PDB file of C-alpha atoms in Angstrom:
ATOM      1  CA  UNK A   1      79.347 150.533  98.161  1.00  0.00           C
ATOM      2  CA  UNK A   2      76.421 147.793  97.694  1.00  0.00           C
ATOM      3  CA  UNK A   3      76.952 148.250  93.175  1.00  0.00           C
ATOM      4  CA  UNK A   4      80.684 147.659  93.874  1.00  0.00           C
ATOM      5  CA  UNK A   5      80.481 144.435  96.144  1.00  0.00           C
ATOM      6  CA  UNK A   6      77.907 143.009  93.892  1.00  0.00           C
ATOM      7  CA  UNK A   7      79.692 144.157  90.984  1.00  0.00           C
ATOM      8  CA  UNK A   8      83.019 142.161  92.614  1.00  0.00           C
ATOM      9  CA  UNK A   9      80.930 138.948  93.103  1.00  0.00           C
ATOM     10  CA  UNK A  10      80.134 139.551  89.919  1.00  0.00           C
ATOM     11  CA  UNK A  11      83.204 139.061  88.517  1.00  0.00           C
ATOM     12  CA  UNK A  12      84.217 136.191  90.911  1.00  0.00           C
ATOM     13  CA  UNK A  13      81.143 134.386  89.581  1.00  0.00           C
ATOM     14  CA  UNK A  14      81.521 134.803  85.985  1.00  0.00           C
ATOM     15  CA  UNK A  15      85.278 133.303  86.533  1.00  0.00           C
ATOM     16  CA  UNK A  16      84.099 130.869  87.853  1.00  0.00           C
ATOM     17  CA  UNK A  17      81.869 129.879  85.127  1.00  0.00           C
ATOM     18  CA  UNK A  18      84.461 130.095  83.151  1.00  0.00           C
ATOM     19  CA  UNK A  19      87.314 127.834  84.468  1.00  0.00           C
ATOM     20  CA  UNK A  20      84.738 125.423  85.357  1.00  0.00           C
ATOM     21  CA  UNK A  21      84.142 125.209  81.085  1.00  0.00           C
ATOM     22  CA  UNK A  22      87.668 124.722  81.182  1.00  0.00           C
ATOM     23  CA  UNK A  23      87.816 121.713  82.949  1.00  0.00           C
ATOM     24  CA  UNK A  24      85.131 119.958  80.873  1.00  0.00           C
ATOM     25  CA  UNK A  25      86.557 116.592  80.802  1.00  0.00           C
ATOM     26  CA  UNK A  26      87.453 115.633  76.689  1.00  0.00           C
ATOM     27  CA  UNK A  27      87.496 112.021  74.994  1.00  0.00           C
ATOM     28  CA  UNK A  28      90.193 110.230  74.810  1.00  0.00           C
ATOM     29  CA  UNK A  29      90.925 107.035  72.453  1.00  0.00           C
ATOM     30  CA  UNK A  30      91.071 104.277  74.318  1.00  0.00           C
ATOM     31  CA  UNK A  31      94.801 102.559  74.685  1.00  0.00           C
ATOM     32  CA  UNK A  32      95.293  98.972  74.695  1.00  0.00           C
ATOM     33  CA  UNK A  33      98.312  97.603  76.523  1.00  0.00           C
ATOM     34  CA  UNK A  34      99.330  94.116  76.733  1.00  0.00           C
ATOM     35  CA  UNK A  35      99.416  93.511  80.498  1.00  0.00           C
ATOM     36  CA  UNK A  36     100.348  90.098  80.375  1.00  0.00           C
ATOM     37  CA  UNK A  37     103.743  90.829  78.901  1.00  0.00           C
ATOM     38  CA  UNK A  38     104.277  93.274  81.423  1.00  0.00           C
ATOM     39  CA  UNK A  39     104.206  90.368  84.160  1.00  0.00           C
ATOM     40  CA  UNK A  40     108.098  89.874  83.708  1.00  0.00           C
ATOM     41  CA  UNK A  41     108.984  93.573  82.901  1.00  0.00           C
ATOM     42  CA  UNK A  42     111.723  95.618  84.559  1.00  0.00           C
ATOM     43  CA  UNK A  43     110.698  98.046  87.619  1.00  0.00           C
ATOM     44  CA  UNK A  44     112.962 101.109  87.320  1.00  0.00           C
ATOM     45  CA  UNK A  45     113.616 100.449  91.317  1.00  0.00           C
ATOM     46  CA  UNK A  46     115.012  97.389  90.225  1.00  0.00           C
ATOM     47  CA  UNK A  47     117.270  99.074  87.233  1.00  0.00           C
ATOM     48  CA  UNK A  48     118.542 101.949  89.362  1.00  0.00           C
ATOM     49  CA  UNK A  49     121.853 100.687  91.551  1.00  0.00           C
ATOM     50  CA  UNK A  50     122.314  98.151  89.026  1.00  0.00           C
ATOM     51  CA  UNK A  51     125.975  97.131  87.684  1.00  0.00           C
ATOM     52  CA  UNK A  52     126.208  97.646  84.173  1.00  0.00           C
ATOM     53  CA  UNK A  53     129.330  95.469  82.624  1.00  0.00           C
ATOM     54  CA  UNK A  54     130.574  95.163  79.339  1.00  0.00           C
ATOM     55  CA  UNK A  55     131.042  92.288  77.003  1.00  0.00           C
ATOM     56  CA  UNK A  56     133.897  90.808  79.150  1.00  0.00           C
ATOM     57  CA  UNK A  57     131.884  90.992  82.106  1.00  0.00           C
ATOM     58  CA  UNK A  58     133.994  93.828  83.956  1.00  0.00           C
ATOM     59  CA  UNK A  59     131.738  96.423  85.737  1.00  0.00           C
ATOM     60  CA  UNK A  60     131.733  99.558  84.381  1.00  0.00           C
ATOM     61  CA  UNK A  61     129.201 101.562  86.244  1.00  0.00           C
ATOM     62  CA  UNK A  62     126.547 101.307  87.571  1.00  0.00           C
ATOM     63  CA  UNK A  63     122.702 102.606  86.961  1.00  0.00           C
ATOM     64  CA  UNK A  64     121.497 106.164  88.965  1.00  0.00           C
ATOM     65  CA  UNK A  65     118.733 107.330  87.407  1.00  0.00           C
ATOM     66  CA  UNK A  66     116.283 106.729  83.998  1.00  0.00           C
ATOM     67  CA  UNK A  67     115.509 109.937  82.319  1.00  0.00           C
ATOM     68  CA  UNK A  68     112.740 110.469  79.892  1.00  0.00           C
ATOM     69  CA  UNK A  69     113.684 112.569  77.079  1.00  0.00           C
ATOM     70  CA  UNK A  70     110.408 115.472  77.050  1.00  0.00           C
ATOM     71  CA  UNK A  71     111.167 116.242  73.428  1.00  0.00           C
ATOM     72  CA  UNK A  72     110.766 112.655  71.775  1.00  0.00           C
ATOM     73  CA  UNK A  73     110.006 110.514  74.722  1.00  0.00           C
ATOM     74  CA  UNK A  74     113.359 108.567  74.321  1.00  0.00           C
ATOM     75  CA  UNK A  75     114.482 107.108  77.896  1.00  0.00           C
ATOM     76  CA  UNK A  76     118.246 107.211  78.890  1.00  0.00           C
ATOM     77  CA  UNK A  77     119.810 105.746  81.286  1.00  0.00           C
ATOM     78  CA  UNK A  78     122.221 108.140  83.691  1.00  0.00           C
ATOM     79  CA  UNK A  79     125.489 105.598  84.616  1.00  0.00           C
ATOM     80  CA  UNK A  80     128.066 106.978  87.941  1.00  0.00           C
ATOM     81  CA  UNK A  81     131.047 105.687  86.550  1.00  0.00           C
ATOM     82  CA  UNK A  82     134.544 105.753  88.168  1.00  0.00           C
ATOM     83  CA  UNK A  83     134.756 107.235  91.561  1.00  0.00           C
ATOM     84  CA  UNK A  84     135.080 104.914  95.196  1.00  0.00           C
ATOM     85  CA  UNK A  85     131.456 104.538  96.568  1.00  0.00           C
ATOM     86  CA  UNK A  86     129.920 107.516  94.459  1.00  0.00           C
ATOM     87  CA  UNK A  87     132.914 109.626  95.716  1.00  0.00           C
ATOM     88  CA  UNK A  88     134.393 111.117  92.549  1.00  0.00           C
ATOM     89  CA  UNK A  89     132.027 109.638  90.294  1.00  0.00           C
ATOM     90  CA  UNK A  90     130.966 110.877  86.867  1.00  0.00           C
ATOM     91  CA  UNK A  91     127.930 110.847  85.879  1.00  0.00           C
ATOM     92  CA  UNK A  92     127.035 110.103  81.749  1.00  0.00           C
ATOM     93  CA  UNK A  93     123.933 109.208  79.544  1.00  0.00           C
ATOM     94  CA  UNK A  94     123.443 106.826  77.431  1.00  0.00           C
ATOM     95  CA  UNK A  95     120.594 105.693  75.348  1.00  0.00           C
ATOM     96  CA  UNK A  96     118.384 103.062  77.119  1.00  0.00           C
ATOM     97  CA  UNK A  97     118.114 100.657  74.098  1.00  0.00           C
ATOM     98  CA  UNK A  98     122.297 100.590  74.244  1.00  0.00           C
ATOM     99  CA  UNK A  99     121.393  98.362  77.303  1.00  0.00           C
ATOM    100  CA  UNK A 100     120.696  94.606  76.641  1.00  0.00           C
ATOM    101  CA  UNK A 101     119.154  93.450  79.618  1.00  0.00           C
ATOM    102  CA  UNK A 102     119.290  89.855  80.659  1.00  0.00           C
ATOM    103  CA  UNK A 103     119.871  87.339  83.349  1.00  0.00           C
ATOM    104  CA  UNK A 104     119.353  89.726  86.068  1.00  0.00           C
ATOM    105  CA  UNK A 105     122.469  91.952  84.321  1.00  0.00           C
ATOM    106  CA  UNK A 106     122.913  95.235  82.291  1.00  0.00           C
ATOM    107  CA  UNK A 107     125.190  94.544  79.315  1.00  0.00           C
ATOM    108  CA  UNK A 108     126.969  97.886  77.404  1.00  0.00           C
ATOM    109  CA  UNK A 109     127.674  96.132  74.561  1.00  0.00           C
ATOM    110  CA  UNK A 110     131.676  97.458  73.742  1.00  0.00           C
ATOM    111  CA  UNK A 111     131.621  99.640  76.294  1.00  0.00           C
ATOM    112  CA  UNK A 112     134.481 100.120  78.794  1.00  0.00           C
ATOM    113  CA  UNK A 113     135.358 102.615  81.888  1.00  0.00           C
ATOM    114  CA  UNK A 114     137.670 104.275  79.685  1.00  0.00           C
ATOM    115  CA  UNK A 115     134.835 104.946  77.221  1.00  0.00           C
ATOM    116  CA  UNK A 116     132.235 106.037  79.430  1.00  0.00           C
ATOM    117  CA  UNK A 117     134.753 108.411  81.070  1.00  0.00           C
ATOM    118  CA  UNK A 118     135.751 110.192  78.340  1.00  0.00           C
ATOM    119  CA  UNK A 119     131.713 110.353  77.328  1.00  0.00           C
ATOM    120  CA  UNK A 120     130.922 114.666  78.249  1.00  0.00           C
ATOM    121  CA  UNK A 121     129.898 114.420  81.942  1.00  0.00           C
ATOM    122  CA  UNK A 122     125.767 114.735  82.482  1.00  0.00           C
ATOM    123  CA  UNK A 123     124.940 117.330  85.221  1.00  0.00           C
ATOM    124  CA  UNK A 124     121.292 117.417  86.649  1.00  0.00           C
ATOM    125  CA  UNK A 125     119.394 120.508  86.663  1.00  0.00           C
ATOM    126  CA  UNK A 126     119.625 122.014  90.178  1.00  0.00           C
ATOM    127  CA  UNK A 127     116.236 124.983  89.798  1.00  0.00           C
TER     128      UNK A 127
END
């Protein structure tokens, strides 16, 4: 009985060891960011609820959500379109670059409600 409880904390020890090796922190390059041109940069909680218009100035949606794309790292931007107060709306994605931002408004250059709503509808994952 004593061989096969030291034999267990044997085993418990020598995982240890061996997820602590793991966790040996690695070097990373160092990243340089410009800070001071991030002074006037967009918060997302700023973007999100925002009215998106078009070239005419007509609403045509309005901003729920950024995504990041995990594949390339592309952001998107998720527009509720149609609907009356987010009844009914549709939800579509669009590149976030398609944006111009500007004068505290979203522009879609071209873009229209009948556009976006015939765009295929963007569904969030539910698991």
């Amino acid at each position: 009985m004593k061989s096969a409880i030291s034999g267990a904390l044997l085993a418990v020890l020598m995982g240890t060891t061996a997820i602590a090796a793991d966790l040996t922190p690695q070097p990373v390059a160092p990243l340089t960011v410009d800070v001071a041109s991030l002074q006037t940069a967009y918060r997302a909680s700023k973007i999100i609820g925002a009215n998106v218009t078009n070239d005419k100035n007509e609403k045509i949606g309005t901003i729920n959500d950024l995504l990041i794309n995990r594949s390339d790292n592309v952001p998107y931007a998720v527009l509720s379109v149609g609907g009356f107060l987010g009844v009914g709306a549709k939800y579509v994605a669009v590149p976030y670059k398609s944006l111009k931002i500007g004068d505290d408004k979203l522009v879609l250059s071209g873009g229209s409600k009948e556009a976006l709503q015939n765009m295929p509808e963007f569904k969030y994952q539910t698991d």
